[in-house]
Short mmCIF file of C-alpha atoms in Angstrom, two decimals:
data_model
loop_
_atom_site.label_atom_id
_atom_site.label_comp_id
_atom_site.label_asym_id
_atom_site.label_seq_id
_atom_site.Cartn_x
_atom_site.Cartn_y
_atom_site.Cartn_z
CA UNK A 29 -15.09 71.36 -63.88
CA UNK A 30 -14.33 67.65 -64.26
CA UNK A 31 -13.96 65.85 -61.61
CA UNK A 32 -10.35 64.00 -60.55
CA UNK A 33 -9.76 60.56 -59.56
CA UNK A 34 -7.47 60.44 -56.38
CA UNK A 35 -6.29 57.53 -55.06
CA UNK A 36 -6.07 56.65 -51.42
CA UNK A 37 -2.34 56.06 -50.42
CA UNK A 38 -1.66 53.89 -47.29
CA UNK A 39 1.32 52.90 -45.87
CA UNK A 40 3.55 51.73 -47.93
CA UNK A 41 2.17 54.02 -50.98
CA UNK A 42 -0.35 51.65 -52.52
CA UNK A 43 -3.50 52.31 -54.80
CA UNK A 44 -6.21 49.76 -54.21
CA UNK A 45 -8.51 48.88 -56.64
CA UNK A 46 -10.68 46.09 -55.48
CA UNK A 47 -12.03 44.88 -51.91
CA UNK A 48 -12.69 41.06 -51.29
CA UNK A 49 -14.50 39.96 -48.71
CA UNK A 50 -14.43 36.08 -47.26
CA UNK A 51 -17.18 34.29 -44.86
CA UNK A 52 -15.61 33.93 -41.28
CA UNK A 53 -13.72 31.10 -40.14
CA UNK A 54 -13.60 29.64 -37.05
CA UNK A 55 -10.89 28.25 -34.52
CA UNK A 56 -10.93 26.85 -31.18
CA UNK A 57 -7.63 26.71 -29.37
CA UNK A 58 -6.47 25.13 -26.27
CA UNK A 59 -4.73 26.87 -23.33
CA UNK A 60 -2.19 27.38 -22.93
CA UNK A 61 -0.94 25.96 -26.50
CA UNK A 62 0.17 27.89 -29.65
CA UNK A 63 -2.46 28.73 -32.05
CA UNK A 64 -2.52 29.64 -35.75
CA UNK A 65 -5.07 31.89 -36.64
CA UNK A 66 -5.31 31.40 -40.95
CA UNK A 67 -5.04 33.76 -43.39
CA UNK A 68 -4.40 33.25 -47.43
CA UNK A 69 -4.06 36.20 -50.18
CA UNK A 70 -3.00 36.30 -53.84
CA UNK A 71 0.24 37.16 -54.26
CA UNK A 72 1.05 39.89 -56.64
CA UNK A 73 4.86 41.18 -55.16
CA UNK A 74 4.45 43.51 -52.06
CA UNK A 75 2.14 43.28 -49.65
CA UNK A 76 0.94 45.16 -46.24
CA UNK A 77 -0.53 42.50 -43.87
CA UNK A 78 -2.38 43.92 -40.62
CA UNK A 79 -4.22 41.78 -37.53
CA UNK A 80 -6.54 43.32 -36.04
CA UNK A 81 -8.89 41.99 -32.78
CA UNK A 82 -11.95 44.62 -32.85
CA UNK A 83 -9.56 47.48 -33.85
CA UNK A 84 -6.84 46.61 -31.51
CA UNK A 85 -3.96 45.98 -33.36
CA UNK A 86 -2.58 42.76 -32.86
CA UNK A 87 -0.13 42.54 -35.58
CA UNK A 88 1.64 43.97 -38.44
CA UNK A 89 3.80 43.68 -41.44
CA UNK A 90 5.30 45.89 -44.33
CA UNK A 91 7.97 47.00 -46.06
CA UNK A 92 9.08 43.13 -46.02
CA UNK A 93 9.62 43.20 -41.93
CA UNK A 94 7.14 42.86 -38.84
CA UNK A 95 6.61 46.22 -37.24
CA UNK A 96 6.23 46.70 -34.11
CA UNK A 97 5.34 49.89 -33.36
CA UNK A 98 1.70 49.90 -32.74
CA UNK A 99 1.02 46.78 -31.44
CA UNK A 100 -0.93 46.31 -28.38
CA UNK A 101 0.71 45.42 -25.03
CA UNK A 102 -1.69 41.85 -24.60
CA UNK A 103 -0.07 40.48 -27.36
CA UNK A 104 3.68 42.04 -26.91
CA UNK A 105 5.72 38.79 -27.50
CA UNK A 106 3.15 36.29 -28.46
CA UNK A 107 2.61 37.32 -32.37
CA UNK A 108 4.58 35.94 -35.62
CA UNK A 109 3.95 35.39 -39.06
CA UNK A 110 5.39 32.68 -41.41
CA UNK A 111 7.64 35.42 -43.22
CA UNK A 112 9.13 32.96 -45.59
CA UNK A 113 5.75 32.07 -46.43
CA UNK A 114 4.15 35.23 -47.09
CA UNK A 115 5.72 35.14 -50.87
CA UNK A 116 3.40 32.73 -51.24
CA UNK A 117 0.25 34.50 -50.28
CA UNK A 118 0.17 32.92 -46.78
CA UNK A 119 -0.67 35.96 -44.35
CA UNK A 120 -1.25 33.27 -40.93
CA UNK A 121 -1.15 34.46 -37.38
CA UNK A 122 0.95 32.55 -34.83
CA UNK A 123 -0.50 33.10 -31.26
CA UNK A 124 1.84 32.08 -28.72
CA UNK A 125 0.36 30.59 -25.21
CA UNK A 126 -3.02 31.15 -26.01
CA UNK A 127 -5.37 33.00 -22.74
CA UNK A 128 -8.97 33.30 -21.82
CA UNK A 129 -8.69 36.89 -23.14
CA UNK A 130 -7.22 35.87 -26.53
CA UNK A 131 -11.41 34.61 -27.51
CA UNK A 132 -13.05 36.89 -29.95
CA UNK A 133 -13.32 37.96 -33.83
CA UNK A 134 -9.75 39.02 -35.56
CA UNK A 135 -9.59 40.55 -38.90
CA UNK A 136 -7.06 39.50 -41.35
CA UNK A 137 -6.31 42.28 -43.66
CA UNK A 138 -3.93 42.15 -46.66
CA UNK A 139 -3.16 44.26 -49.20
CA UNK A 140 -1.30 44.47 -52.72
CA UNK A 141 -0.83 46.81 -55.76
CA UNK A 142 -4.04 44.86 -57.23
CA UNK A 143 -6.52 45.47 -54.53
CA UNK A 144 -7.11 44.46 -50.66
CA UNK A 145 -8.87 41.79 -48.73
CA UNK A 146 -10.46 41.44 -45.58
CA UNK A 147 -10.93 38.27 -43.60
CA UNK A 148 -12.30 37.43 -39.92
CA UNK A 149 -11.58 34.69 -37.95
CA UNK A 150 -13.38 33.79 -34.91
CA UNK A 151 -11.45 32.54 -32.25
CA UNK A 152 -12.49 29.92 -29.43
CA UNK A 153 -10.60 28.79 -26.35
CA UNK A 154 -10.40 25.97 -23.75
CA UNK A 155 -8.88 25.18 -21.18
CA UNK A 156 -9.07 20.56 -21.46
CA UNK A 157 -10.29 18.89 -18.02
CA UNK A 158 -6.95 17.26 -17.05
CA UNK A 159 -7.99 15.72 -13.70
CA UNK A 160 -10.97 15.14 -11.04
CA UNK A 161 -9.93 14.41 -7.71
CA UNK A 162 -12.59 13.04 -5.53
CA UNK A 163 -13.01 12.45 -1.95
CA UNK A 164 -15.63 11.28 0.48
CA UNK A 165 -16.37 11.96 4.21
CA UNK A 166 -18.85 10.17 6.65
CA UNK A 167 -21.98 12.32 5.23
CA UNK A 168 -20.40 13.15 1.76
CA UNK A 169 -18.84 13.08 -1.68
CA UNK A 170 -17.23 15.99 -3.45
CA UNK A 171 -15.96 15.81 -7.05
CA UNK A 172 -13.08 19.03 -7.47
CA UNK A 173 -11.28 19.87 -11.04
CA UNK A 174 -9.08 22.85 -11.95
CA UNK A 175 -8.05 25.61 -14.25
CA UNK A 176 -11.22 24.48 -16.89
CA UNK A 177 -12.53 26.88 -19.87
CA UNK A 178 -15.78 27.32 -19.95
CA UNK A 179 -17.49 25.64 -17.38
CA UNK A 180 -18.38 21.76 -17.60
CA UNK A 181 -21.64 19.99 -16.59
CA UNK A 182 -21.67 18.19 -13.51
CA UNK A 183 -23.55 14.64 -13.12
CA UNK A 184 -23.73 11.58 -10.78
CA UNK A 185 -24.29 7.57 -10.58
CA UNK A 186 -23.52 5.19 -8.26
CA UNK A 187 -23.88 1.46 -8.08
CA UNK A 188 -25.74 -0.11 -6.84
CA UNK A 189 -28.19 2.71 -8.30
CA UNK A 190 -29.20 5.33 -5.85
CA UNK A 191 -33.26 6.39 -5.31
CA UNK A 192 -34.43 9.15 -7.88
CA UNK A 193 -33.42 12.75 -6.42
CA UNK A 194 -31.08 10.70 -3.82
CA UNK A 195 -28.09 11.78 -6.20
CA UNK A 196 -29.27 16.30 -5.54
CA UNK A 197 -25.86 18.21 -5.85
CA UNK A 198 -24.75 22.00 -5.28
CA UNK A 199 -22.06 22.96 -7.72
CA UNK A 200 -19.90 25.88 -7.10
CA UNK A 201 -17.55 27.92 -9.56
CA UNK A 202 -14.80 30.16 -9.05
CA UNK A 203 -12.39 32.26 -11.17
CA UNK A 204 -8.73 32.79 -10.56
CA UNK A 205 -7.10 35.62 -12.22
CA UNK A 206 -6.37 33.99 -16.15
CA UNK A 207 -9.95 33.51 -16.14
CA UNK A 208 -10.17 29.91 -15.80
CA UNK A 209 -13.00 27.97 -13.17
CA UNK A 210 -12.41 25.73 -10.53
CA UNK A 211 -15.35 23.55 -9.90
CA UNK A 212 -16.63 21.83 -7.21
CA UNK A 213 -19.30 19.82 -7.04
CA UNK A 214 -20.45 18.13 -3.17
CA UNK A 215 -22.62 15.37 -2.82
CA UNK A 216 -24.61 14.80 0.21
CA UNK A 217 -25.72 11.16 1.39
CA UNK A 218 -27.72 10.34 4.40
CA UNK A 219 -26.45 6.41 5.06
CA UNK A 220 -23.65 4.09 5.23
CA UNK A 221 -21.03 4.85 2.33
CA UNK A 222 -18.85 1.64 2.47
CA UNK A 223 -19.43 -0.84 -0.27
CA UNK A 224 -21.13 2.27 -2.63
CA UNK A 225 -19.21 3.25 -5.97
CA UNK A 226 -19.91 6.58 -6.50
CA UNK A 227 -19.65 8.12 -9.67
CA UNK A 228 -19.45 11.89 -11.03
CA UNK A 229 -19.05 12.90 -15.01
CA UNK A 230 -17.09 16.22 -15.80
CA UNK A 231 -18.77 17.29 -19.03
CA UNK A 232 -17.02 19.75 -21.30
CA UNK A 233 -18.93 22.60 -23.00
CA UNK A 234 -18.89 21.56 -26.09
CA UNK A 235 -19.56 17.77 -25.05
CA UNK A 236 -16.38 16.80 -26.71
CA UNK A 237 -14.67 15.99 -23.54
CA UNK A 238 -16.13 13.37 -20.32
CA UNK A 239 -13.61 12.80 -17.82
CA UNK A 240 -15.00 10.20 -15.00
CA UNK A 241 -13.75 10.19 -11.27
CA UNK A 242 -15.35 7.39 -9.38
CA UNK A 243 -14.61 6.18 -5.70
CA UNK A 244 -15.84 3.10 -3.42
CA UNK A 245 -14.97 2.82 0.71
CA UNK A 246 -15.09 -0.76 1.24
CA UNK A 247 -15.73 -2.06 4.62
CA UNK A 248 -12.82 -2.50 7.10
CA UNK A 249 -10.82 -5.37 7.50
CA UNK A 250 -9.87 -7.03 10.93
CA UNK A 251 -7.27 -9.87 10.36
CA UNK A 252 -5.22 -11.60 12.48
CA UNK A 253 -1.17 -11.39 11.73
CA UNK A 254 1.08 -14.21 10.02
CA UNK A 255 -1.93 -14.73 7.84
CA UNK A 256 -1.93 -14.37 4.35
CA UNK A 257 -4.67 -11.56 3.55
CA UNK A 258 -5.76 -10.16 -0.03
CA UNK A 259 -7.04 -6.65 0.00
CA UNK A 260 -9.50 -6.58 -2.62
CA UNK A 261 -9.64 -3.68 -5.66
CA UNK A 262 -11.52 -3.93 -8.52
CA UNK A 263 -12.12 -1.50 -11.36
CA UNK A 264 -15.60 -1.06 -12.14
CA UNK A 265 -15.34 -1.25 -15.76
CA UNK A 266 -12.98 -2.42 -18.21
CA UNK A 267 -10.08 0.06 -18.17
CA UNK A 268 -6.86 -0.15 -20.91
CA UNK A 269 -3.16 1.23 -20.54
CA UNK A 270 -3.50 2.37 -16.90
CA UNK A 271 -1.59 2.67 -14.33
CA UNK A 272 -2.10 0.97 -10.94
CA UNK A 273 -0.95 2.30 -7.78
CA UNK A 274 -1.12 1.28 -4.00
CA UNK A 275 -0.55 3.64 -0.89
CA UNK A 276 -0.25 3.08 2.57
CA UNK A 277 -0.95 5.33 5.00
CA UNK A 278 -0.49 4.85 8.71
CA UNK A 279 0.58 7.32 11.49
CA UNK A 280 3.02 9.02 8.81
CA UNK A 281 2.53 10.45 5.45
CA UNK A 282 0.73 8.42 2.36
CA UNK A 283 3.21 5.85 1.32
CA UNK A 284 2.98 4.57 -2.42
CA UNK A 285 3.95 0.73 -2.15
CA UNK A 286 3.76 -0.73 -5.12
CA UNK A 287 3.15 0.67 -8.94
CA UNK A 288 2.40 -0.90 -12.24
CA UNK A 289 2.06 0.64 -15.59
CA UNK A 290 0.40 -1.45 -18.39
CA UNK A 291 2.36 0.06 -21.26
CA UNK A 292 5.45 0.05 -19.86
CA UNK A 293 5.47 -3.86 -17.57
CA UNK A 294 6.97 -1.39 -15.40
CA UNK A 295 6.48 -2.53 -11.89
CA UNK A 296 7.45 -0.51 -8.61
CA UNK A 297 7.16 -2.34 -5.21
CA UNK A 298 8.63 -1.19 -1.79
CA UNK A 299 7.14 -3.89 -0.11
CA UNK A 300 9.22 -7.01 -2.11
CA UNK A 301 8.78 -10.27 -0.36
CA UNK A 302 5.83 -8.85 1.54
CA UNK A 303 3.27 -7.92 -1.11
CA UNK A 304 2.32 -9.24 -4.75
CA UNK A 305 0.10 -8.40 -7.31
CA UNK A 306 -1.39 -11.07 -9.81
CA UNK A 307 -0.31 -10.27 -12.87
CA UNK A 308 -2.95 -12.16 -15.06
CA UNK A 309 -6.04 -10.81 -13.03
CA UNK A 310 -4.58 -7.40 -13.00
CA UNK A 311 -4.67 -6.84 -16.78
CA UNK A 312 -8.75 -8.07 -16.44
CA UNK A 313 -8.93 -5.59 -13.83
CA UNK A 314 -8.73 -7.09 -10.25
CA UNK A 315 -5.73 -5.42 -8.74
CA UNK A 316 -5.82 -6.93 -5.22
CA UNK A 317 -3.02 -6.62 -3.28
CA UNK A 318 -1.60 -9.59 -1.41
CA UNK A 319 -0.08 -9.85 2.01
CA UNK A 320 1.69 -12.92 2.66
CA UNK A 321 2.60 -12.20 6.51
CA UNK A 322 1.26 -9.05 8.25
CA UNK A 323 2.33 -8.06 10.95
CA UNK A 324 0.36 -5.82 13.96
CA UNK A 325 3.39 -2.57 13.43
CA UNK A 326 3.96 -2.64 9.67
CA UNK A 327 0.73 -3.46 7.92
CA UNK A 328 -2.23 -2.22 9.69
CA UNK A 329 -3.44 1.79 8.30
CA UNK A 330 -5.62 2.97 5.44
CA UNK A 331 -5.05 1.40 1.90
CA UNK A 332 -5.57 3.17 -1.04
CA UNK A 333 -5.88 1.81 -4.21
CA UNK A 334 -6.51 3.84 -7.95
CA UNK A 335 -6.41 3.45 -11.63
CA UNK A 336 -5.47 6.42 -13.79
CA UNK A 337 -6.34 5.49 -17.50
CA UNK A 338 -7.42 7.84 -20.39
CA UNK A 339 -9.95 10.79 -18.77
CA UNK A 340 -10.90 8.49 -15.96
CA UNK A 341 -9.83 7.95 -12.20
CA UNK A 342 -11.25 5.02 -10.26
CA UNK A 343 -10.42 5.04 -6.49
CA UNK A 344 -10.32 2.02 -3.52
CA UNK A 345 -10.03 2.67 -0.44
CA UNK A 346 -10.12 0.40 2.49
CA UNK A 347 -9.11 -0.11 6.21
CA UNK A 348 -7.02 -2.98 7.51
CA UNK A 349 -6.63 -4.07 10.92
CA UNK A 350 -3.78 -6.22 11.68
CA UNK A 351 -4.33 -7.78 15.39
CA UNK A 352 -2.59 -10.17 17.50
CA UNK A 353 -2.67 -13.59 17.04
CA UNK A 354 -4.93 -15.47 19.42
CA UNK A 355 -4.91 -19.09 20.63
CA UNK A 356 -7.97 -21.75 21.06
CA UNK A 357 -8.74 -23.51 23.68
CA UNK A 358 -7.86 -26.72 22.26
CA UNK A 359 -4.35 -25.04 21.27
CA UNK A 360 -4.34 -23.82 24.83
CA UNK A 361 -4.75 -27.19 26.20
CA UNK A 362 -2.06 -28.51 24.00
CA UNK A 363 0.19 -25.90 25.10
CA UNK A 364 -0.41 -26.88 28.87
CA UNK A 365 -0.46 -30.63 28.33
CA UNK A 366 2.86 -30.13 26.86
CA UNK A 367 4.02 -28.12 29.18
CA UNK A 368 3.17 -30.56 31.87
CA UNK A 369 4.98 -33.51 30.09
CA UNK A 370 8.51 -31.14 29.19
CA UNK A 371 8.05 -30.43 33.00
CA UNK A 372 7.33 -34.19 34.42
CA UNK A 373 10.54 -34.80 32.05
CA UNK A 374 12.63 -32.84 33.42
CA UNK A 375 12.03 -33.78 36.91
CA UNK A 376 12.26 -37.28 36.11
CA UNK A 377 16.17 -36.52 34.75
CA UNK A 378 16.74 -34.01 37.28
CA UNK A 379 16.07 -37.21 39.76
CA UNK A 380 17.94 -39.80 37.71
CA UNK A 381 20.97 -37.76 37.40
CA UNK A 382 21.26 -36.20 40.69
CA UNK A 383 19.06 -37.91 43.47
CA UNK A 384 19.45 -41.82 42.67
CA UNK A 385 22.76 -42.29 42.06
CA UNK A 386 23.63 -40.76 45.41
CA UNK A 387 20.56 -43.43 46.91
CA UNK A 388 22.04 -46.24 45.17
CA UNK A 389 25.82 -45.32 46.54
CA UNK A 390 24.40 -44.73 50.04
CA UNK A 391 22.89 -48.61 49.73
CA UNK A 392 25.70 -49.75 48.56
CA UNK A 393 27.30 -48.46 51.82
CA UNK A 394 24.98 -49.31 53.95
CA UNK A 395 25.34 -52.99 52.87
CA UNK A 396 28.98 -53.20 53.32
CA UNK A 397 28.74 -52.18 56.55
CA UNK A 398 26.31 -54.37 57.68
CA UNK A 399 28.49 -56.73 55.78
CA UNK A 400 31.55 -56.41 57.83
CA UNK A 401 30.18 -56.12 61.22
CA UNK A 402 28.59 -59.59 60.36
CA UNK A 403 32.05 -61.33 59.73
CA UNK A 404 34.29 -59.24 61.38
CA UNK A 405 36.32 -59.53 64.57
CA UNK A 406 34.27 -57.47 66.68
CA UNK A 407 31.56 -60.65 67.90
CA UNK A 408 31.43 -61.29 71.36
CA UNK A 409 32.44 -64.60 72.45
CA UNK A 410 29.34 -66.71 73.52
CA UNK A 411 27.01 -63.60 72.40
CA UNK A 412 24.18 -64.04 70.00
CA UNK A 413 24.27 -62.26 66.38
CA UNK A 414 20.17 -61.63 66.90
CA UNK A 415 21.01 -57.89 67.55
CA UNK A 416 23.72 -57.68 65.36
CA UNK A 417 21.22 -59.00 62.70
CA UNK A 418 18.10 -56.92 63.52
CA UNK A 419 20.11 -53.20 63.69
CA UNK A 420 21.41 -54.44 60.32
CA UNK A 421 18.03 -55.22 59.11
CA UNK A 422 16.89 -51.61 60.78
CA UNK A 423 19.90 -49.56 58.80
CA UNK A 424 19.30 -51.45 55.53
CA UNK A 425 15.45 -50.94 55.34
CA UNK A 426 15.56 -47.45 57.03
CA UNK A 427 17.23 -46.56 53.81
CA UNK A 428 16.19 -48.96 51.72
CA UNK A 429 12.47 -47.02 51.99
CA UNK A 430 13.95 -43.92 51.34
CA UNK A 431 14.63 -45.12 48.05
CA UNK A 432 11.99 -47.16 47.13
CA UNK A 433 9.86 -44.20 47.76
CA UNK A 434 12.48 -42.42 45.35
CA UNK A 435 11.70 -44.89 42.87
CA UNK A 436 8.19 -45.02 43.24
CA UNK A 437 8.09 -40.87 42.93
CA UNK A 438 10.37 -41.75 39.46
CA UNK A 439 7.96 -44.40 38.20
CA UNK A 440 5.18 -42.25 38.81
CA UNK A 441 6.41 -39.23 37.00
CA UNK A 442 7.45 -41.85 33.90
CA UNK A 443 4.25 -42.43 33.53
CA UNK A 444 3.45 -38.75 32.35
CA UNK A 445 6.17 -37.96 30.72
CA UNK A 446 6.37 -41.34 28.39
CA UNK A 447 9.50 -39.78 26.83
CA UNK A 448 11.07 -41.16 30.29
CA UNK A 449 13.50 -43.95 30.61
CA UNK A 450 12.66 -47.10 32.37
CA UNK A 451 13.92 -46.32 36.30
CA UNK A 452 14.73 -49.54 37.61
CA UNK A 453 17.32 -50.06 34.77
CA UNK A 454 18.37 -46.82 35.42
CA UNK A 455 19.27 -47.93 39.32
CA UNK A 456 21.21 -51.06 37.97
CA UNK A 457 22.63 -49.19 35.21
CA UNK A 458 24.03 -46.52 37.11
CA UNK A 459 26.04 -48.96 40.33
CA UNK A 460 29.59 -49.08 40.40
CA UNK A 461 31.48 -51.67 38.76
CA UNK A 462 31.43 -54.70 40.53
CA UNK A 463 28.67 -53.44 43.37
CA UNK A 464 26.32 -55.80 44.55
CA UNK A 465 23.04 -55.08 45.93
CA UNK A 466 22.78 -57.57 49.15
CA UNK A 467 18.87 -58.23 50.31
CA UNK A 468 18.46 -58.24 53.90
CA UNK A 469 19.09 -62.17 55.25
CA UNK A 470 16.70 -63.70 58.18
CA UNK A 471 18.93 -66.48 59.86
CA UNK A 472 16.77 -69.80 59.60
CA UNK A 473 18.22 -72.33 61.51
CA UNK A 474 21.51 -72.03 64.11
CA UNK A 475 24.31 -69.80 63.94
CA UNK A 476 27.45 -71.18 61.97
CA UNK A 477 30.21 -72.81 63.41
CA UNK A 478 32.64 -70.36 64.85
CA UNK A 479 30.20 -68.32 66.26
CA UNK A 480 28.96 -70.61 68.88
CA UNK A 481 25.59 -68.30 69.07
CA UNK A 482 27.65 -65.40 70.94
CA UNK A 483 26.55 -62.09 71.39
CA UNK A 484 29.06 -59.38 70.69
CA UNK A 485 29.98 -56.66 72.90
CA UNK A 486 28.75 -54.26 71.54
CA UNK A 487 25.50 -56.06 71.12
CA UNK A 488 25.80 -56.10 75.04
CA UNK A 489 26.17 -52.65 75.45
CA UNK A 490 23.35 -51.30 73.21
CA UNK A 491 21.07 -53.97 75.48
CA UNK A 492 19.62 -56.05 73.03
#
């Protein structure tokens, strides 16, 4: 009996002659991004297209639509072709939001009323090293980055350079539930950290990635307010498009004062009128922030400088101590010397205003009186003026002292405060229109005519 040829049907109802068979390609896709996984055939009308990821099906097409039906729950969502394509003999998978899980061989199978073909693709993922934050403590330094695919090599520098096995760190991985590693590396340093750059190197796994996190504590600052004062922040190497920023952190949260961005000559500063940035040393890399007057409330806390550029973070941080302004001796002896002089001042026109002209009226008065009792009616007939003359003598000098020793207390002060006017001109500046000072009179030879030497009554009574 002869033997019969029959064909195998799939679904649709095709015969298939021929299989072709293609060397692998290879893909590597970042998470979470779209992903086209390719796939080519030669177009001869219909065709049945089917995805497969180690018999799982992934994806599927015939009777000119996408179906559904089989398709595994992973990839529910995430799976298209290029249907406008496929004419064409382009059979490409679209993976949406590529995972951890998506990683593996897929096969790529096509087929048409002239034969099928197989094709495997092996697909790669990782997850890019987007940051490494770094911190440091009294003993050490720990370099920290997130959400990575597969896990990066860990390395340190510092400058100045570090003793051989000085630099020994632990390194610790964890998964979170997509897969992805959070690393940590700590490094521990027996020593004074301030004035160190340390350095750590993120390495991807496939060395096409080195992201570089380095820090430096520089040694607090003490300085003294209504000073100018530049707090100093250098990058370590030359760094393009960056962006600066400054932070300020006191008894409250971090504070960002001030922000520049090299692409953009954008600049950011909460602190106008109080802190500047030079603009030419900036784009060279010196960043220092200036103060132009600190002040003990405002200014003193932990500043905080960094540049973000392309896969690199470099961190300043430093500790400023605004204190109270303090006076020298020399500027303390000023002070009191002027002091002194405002004071010996101000005593001197306290007097001249107050105290002398009231001396200088009471003279005045004094001299009048004396004055009238001299030529006036009240002489005793054959008395002597001798007693009229000495009590006038006694009045006029009694008070007459009192001032000179007012005087002498003025000229004395005018001495130390030479801002002083001149107090005798003060005295004869300050009389009444028309006063006249009289100086006390000794009688040299014998009384006038009139008097015929006569003591006055009164002269009697008193018993001179």
């Amino acid at each position: 009996m002869a033997s019969v040829f029959r064909p195998v049907f799939l679904a649709p109802n095709y015969t298939f002659h021929i299989s072709v068979l293609l060397p692998d390609a290879n893909v590597t896709c970042i998470i979470p991004d779209d992903c086209i996984l390719p796939c080519s055939f030669r177009p001869t009308g219909t065709v049945v297209i089917h995805w497969y990821k180690q018999q799982i099906p992934v994806h599927s097409y015939y009777y000119n639509k996408d179906q559904f039906g089989l398709q595994n729950k992973h990839f529910s969502g995430r799976t298209c072709l290029f249907n406008s394509h496929i004419p064409h003999g382009n059979a490409s998978l679209l993976l949406r939001r590529v995972k951890v899980q998506d990683k593996g061989r897929y096969k790529c199978y096509t087929s048409t009323r002239k034969g099928n073909q197989e094709l495997f693709v092996n697909l790669e993922v990782k997850a890019l090293i987007h940051s490494v934050v770094m911190e440091m403590t009294n003993e050490t330094v720990t370099c920290l980055s997130q959400n990575i695919y597969p896990v990066p090599q860990v390395t340190w520098t510092t400058d100045p350079p570090s003793a051989q096995g000085a630099l020994e760190n632990s390194v610790i991985k964890t998964t979170d539930h997509k897969g992805l590693f959070t690393v940590m590396s700590t490094l521990r340093i027996v020593g004074n950290l301030s004035n160190i750059t340390f350095f750590c190197y993120f390495t991807s796994a496939d060395k096409s990635q080195v992201w570089t996190a380095s820090r430096k504590n520089q040694v607090d600052i003490s300085h003294e307010e209504g000073h100018t004062l530049s707090i100093p922040c250098i990058a370590p190497q030359n760094v393009q498009n960056f962006s600066l920023t400054w932070t300020h952190t006191s008894l409250k949260e971090p504070t960002v004062i001030l922000k520049y961005d090299t692409k953009t000559r954008h600049t950011f500063n909460l602190w106008e009128g109080e802190a500047t940035l030079d603009q030419d040393r900036l784009l060279l890399g010196d960043a220092s922030l200036l103060l132009h007057k600190p002040n003990v409330e405002e200014h003193s806390g932990t500043y905080t400088c960094s540049f973000s550029g392309l896969q690199s973070k470099h961190t300043v941080q430093i500790r400023v101590n605004i204190t109270v302004s303090s006076i020298s001796e020399d500027e303390q002896k000023v002070q009191r010397s002027w002091w002194s002089t405002a004071a010996s001042a101000a005593f001197v026109l306290f007097t001249i205003i107050v105290a002398l002209p009231q001396c200088v009226r009471q003279r005045g008065l004094e001299m009048r009186t004396v004055s009238h009792r001299h030529n006036g009616a009240d002489f005793i007939e054959g008395g002597s003026s001798k007693g009229v003359d000495t009590t006038a003598s006694f009045i006029v000098r009694q008070h007459g002292a009192e001032c000179d020793r007012l005087q002498l207390q003025i000229e004395t002060q005018s001495e130390m405060a030479s801002s002083a006017p001149n107090t005798a001109e003060v005295c004869t500046a300050d009389l009444p229109p028309g006063t006249e000072i009289e100086q006390e009179e000794k009688p040299e030879g014998p009384p006038e005519e009139g008097n015929d030497g006569l003591l006055s009554r009164s002269e009697e009574g008193d018993g001179f």
